[in-house]
XYZ file of N, CA, C and O in Angstrom:
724
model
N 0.826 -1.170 0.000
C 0.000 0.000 0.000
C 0.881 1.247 0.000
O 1.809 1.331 0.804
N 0.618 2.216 -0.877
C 1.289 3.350 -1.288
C 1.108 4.157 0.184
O 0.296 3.690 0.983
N 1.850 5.342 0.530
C 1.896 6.205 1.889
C 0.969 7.121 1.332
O 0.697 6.857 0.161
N 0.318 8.255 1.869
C -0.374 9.073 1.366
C 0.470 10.257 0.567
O 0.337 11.034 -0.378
N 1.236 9.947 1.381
C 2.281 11.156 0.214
C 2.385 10.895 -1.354
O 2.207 11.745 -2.226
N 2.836 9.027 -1.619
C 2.932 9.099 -2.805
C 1.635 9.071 -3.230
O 1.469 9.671 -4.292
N 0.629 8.557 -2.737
C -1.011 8.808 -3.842
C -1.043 9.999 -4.088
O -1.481 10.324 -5.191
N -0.484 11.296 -2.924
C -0.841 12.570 -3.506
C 0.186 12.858 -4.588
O -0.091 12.095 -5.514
N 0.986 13.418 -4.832
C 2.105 12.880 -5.727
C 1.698 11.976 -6.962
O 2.026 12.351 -8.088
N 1.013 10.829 -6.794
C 0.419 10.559 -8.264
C -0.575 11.129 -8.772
O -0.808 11.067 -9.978
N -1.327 11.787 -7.909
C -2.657 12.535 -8.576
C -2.180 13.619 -8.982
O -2.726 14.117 -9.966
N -1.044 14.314 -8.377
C -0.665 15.708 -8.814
C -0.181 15.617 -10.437
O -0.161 16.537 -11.255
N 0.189 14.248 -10.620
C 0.857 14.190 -11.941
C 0.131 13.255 -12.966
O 0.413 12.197 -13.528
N -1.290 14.414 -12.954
C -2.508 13.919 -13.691
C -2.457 12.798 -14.506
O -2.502 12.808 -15.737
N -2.342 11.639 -13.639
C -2.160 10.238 -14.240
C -4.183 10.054 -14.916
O -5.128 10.405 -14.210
N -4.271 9.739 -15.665
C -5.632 9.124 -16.195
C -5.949 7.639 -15.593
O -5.241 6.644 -15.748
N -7.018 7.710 -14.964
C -7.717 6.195 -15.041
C -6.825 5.871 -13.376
O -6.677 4.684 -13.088
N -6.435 6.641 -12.656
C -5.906 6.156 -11.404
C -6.824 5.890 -10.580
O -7.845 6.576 -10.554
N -6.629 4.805 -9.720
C -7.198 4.020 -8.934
C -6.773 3.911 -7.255
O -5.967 3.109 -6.786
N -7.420 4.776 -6.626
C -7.122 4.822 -4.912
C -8.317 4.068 -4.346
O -9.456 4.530 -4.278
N -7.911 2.780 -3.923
C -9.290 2.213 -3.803
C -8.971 1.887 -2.194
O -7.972 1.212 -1.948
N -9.805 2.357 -1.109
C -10.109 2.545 0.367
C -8.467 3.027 0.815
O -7.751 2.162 1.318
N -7.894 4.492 0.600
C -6.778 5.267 0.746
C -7.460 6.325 1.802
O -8.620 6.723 1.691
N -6.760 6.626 2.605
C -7.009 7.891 3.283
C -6.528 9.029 3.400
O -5.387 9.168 3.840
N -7.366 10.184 2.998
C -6.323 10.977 2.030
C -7.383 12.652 2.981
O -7.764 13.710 2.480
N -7.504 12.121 4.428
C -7.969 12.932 5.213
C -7.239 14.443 5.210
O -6.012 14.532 5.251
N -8.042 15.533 5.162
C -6.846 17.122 5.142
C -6.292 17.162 3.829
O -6.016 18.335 3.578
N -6.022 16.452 2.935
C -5.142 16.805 2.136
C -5.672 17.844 1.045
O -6.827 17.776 0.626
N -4.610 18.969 0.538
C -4.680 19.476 -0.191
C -4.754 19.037 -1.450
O -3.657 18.751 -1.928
N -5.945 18.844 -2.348
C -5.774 18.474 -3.362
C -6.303 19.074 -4.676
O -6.609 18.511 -5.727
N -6.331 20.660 -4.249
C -6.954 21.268 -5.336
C -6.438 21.985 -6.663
O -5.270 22.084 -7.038
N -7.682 22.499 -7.333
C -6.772 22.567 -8.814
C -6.076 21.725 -9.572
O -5.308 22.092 -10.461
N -6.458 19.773 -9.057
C -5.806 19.156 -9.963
C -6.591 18.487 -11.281
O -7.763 18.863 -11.314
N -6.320 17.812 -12.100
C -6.646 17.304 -12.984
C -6.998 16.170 -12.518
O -6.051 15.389 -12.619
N -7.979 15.652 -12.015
C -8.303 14.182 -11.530
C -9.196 13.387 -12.152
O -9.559 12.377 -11.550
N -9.896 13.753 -13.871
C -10.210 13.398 -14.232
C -10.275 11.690 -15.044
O -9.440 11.127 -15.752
N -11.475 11.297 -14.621
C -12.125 9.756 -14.551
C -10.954 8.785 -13.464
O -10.571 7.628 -13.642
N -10.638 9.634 -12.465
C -9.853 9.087 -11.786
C -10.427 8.168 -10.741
O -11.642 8.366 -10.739
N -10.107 7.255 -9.856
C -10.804 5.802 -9.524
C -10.788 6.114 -7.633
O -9.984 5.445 -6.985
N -11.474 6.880 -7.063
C -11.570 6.653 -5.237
C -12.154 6.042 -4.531
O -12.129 6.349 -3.339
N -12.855 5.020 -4.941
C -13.447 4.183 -4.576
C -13.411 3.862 -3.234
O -12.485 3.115 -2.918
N -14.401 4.334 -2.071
C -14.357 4.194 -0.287
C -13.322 4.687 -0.267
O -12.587 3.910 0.342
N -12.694 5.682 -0.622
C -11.558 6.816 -0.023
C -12.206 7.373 0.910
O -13.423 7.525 1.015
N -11.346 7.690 1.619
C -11.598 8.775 2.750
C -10.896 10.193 2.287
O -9.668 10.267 2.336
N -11.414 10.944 1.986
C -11.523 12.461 1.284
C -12.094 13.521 2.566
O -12.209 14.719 2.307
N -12.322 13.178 3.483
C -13.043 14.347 5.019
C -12.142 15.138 4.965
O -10.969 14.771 4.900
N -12.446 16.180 4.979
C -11.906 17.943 4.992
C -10.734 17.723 4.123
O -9.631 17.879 4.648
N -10.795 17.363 2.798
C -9.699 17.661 1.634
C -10.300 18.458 0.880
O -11.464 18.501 0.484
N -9.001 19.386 0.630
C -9.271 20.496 -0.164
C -9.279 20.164 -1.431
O -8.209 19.853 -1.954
N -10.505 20.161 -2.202
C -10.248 19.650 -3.856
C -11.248 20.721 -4.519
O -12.115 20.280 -5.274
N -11.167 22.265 -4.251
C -11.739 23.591 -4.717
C -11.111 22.884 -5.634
O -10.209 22.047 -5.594
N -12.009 23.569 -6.817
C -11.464 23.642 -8.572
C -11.457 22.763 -9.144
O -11.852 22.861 -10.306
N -10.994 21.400 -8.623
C -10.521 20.164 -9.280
C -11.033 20.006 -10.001
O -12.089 20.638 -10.019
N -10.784 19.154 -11.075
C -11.351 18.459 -12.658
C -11.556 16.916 -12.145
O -10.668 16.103 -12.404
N -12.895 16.449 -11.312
C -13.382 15.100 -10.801
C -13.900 14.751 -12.254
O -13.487 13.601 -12.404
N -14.623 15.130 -13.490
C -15.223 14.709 -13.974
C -15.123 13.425 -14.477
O -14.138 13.000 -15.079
N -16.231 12.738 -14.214
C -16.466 10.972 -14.592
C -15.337 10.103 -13.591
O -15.005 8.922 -13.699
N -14.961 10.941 -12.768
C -14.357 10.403 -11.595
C -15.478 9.596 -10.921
O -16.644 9.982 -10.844
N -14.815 7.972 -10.250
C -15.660 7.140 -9.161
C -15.299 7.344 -8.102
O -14.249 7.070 -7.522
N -16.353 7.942 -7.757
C -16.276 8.084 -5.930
C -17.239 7.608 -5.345
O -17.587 8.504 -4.576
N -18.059 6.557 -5.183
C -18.775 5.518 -4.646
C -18.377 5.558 -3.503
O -17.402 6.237 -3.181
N -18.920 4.983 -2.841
C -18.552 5.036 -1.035
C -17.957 6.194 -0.395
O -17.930 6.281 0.833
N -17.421 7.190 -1.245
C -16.113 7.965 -0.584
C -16.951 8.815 0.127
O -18.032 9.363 -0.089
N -15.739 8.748 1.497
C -15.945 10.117 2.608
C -15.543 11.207 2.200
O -14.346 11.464 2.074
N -16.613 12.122 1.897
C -16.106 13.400 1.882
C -16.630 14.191 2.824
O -16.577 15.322 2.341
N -17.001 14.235 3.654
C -17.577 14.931 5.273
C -16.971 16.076 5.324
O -15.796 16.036 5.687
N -17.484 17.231 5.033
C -16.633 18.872 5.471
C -15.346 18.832 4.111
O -14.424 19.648 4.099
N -15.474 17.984 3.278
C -14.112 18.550 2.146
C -14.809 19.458 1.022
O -15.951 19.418 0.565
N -13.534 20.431 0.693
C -14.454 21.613 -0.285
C -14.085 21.296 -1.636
O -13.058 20.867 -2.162
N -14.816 21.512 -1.897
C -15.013 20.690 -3.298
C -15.946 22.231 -4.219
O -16.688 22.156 -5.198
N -15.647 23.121 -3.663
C -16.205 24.402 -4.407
C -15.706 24.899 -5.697
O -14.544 25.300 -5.758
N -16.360 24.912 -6.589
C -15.915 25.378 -7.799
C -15.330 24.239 -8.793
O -14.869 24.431 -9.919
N -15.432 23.262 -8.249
C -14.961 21.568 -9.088
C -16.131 21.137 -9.931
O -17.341 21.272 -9.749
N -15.284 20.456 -11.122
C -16.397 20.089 -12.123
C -16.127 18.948 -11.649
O -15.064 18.523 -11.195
N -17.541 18.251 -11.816
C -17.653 16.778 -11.219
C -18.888 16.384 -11.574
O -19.736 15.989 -10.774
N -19.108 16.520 -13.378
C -19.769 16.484 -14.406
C -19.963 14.698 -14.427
O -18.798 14.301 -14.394
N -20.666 13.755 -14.457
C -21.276 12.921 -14.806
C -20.356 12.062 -13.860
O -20.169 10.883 -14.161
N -19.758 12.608 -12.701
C -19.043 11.975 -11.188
C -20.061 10.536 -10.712
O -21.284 10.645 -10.618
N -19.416 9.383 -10.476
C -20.217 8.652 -9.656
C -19.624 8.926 -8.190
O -18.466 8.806 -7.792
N -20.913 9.376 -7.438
C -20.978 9.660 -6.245
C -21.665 9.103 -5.872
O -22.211 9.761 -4.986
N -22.264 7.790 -5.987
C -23.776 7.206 -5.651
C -23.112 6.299 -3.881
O -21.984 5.816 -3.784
N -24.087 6.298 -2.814
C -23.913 6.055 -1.518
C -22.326 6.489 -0.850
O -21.646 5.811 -0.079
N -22.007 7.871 -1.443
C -21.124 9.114 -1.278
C -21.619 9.513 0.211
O -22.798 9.336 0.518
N -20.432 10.207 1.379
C -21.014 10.663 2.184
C -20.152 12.017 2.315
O -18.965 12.139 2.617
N -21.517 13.409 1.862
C -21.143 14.388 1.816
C -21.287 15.646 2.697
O -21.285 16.769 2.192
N -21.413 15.439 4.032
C -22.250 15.960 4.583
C -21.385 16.496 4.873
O -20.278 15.971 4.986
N -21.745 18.247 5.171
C -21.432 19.142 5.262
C -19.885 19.851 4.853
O -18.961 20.432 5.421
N -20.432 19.191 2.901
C -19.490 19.383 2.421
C -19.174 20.564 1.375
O -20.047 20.442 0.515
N -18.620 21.290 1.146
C -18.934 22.713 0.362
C -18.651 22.477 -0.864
O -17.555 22.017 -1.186
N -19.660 22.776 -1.786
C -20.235 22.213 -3.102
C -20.711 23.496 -3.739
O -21.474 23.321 -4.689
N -20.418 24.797 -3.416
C -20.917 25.796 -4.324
C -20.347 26.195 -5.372
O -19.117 26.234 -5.418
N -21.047 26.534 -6.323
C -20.411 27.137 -7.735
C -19.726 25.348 -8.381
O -18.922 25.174 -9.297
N -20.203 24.594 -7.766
C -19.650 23.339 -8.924
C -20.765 22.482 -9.364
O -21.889 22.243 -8.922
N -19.959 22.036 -10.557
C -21.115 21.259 -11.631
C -21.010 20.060 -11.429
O -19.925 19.476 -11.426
N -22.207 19.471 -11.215
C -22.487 18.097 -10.947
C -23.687 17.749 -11.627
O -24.500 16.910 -11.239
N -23.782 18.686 -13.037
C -24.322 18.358 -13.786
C -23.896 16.534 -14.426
O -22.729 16.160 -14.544
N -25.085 15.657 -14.751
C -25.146 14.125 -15.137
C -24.400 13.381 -13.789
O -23.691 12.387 -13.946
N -24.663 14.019 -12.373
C -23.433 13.010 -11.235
C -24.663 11.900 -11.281
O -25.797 11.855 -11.759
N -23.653 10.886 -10.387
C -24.959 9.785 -10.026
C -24.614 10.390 -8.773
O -23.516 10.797 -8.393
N -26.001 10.385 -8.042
C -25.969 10.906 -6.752
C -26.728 9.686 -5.836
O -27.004 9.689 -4.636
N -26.879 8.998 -6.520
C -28.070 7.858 -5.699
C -27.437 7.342 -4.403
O -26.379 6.742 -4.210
N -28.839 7.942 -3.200
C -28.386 7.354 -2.358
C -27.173 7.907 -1.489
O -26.776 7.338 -0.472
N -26.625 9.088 -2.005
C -25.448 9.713 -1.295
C -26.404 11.065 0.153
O -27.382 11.791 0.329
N -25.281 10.611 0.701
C -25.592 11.531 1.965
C -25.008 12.575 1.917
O -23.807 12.684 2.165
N -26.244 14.116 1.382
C -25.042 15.144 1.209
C -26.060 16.656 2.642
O -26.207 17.876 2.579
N -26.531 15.435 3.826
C -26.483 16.582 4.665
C -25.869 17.493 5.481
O -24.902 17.347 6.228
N -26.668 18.619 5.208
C -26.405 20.343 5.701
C -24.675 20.596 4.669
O -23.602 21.141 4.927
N -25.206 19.899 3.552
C -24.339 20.225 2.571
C -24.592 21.825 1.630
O -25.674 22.387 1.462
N -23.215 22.286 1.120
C -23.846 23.852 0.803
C -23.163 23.791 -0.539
O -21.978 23.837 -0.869
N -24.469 23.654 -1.310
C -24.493 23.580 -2.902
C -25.039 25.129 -3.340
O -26.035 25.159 -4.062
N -24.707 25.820 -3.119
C -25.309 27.164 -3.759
C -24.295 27.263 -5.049
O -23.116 27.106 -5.366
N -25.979 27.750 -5.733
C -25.456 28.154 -7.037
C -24.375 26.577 -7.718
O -23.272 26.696 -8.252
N -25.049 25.358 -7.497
C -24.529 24.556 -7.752
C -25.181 23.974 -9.347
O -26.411 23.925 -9.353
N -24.655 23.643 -10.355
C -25.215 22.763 -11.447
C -25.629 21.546 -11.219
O -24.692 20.811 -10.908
N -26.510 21.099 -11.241
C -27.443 20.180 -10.607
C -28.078 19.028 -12.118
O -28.536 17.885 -12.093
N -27.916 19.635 -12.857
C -28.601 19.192 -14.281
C -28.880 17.677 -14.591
O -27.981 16.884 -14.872
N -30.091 17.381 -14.519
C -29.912 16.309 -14.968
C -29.629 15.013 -13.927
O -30.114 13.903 -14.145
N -28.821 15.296 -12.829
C -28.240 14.418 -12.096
C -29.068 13.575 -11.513
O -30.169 13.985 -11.146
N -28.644 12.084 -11.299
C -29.254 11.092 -10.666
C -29.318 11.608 -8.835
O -28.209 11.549 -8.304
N -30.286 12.001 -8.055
C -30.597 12.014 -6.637
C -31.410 11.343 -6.105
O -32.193 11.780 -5.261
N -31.365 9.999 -6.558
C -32.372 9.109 -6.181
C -32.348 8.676 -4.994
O -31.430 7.948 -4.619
N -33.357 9.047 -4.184
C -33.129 8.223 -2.634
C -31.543 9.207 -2.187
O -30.644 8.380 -2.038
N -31.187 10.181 -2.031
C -30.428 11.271 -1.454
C -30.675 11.443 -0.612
O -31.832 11.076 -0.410
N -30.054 12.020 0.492
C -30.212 13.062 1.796
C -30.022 13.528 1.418
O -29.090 13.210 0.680
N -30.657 15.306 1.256
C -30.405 16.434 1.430
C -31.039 17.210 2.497
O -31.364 18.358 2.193
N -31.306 16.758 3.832
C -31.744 17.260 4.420
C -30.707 18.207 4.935
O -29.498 18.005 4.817
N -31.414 19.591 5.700
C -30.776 21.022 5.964
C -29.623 21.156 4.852
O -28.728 21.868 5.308
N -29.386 20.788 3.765
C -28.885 21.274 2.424
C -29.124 22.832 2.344
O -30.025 23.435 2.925
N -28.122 23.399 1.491
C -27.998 24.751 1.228
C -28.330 24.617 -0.599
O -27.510 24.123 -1.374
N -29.573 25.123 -0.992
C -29.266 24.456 -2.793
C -29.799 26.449 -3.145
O -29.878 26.956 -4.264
N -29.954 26.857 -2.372
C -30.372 28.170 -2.880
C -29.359 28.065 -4.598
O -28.269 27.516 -4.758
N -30.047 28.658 -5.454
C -29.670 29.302 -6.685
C -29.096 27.994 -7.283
O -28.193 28.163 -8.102
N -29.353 27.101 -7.096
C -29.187 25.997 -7.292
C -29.689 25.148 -8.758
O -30.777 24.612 -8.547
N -29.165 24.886 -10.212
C -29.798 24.386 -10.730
C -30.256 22.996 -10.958
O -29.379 22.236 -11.369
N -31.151 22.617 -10.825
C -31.836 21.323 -10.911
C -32.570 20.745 -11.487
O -33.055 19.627 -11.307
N -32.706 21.489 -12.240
C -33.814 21.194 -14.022
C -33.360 19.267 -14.955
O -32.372 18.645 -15.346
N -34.709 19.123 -14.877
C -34.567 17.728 -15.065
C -33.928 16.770 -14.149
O -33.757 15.701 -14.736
N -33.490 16.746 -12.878
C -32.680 16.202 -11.712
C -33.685 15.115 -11.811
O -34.739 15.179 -12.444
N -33.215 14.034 -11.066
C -34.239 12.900 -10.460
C -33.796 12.903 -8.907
O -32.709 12.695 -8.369
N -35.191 13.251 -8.358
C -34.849 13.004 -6.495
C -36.107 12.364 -6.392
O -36.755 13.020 -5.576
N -36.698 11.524 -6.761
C -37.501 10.529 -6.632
C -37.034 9.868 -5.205
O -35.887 9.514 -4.932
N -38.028 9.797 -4.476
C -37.592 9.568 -2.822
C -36.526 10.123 -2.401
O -35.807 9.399 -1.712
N -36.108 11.394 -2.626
C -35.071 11.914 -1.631
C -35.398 12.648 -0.869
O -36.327 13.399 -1.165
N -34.656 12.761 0.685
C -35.082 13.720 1.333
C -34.770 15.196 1.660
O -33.663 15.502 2.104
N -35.765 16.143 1.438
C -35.050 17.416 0.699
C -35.692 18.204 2.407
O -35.708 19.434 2.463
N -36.038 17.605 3.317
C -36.520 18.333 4.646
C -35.805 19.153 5.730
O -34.804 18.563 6.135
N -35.968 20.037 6.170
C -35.104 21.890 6.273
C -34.413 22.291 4.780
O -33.680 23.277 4.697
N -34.646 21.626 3.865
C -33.712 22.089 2.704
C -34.165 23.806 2.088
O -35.317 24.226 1.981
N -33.002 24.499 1.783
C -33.301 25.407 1.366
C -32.896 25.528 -0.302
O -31.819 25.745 -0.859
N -34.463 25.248 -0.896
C -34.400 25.603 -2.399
C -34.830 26.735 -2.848
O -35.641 26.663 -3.772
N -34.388 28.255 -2.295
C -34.970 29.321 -2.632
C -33.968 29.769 -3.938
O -32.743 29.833 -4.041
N -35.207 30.079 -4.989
C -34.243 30.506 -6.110
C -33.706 29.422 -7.261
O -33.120 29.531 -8.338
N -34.203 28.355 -6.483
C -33.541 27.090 -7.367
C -34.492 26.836 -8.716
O -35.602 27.355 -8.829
N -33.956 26.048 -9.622
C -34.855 25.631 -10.768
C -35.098 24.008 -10.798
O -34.322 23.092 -11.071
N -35.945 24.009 -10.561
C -36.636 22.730 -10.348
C -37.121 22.180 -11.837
O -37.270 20.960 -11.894
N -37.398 22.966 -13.103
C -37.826 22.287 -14.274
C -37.555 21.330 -14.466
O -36.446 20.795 -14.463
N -39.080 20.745 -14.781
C -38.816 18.906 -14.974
C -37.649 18.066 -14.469
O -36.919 17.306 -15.106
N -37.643 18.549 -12.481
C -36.948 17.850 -11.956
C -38.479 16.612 -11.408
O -39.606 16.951 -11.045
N -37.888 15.157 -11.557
C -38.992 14.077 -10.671
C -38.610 14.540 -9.348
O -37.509 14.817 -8.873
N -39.944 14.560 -8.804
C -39.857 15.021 -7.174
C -40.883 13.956 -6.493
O -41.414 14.042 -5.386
N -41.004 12.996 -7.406
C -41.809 11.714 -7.208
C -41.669 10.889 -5.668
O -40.866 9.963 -5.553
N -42.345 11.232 -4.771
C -41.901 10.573 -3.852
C -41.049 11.147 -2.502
O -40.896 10.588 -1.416
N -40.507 12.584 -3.005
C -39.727 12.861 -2.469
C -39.906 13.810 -1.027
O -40.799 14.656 -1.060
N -39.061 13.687 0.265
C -39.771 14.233 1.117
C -39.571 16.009 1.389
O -38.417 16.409 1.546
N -40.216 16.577 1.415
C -40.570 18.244 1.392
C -40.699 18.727 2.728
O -41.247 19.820 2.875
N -40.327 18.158 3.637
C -41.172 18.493 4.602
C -40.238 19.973 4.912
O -39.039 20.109 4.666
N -41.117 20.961 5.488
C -40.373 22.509 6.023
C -39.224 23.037 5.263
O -38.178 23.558 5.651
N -39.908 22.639 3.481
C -38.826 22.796 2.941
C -39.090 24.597 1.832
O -40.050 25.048 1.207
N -37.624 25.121 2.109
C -38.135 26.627 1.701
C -37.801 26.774 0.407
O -36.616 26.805 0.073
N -39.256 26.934 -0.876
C -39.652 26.707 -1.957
C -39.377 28.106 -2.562
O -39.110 28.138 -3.764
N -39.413 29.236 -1.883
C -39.731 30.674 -2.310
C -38.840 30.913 -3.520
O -37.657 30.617 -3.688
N -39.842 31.616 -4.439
C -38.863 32.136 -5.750
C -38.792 30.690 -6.515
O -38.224 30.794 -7.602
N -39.144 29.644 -6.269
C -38.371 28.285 -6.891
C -38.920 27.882 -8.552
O -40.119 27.757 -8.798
N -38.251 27.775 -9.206
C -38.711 27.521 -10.982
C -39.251 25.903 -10.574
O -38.508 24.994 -10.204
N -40.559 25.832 -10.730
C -40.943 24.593 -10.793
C -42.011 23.961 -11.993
O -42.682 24.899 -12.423
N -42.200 23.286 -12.342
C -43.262 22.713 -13.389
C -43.641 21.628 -12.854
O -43.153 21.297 -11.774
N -44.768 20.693 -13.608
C -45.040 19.632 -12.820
C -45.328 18.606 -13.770
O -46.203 17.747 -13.660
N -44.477 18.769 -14.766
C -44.407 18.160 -16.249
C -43.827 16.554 -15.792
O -44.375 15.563 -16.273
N -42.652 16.425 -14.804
C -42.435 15.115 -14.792
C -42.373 14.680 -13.321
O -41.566 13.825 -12.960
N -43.410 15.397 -12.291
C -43.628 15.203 -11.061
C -44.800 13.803 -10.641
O -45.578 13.790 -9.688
N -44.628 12.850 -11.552
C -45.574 11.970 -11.333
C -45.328 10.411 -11.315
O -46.264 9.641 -11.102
């Protein structure tokens, strides 16, 4: 098993298709890199800095990311599915096409986050921050969106099939009810 130094060290030297599979890579600075379709599979990622990064079509399945900032990172069609993101800072990044199924991203703060499209099936988002948030066409079919704040968000032909609302703040919110069924 590699030390954490050298995994960081290989990611810095935007290897393609790398594979950290259950590494702990807790605190680490890892932002602004190129980590694209790169492999973390049950990493432990809690409070790593990965602002900016290029995750896209990166696997992060299982991975801990608890409190890591991840602000301003594209993490465009990312598998994040049973991901644990809670209270992890997610604003200004695209997670437009992520799989989100099933990931735990509470009192997570997605503002002004790209949302497009993405799989949130069965999600926590409870006390979530999604203000300005886009979510047009999303699937959260059974997710739970309760204290969530979607003020401002765009909901177009997001499925909300199922999903729980409870004390959840709607104000200003772009909604239709074209595929709410």
């Amino acid at each position: 098993m590699k030390t954490k130094e050298e995994i960081i060290e290989l990611l810095r030297t935007d290897i393609q298709a790398f594979n950290a599979y259950r590494q702990e890579l807790i605190e680490q600075e890892i932002y602004d890199l190129d980590l694209n379709h790169v492999g973390l599979r049950h990493t432990n990622l809690s409070r790593a800095n990965l602002s900016g990064a290029n995750l896209r079509g990166a696997i992060l399945y299982y991975a801990n990311l608890r409190n890591a900032d991840l602000s301003g990172a594209d993490l465009r069609n990312t598998d994040l599915q049973n991901a644990y993101l809670g209270n992890a800072i997610l604003w200004n990044s695209d997670l437009s096409g992520a799989n989100l199924w099933n990931a735990n991203l509470y009192n997570a703060n997605l503002y002004n986050a790209d949302l497009w499209s993405a799989d949130l099936r069965g999600a926590i988002l409870r006390d979530a921050k999604l203000r300005c948030a886009n979510l047009s066409n999303a699937d959260l079919r059974g997710a739970s969106l309760t204290f969530t704040d979607l003020r401002n968000a765009n909901l177009k032909g997001t499925n909300l099939w199922d999903a729980k609302l409870d004390i959840t703040n709607l104000s200003d919110t772009n909604l239709d009810k074209k595929q709410n069924k």
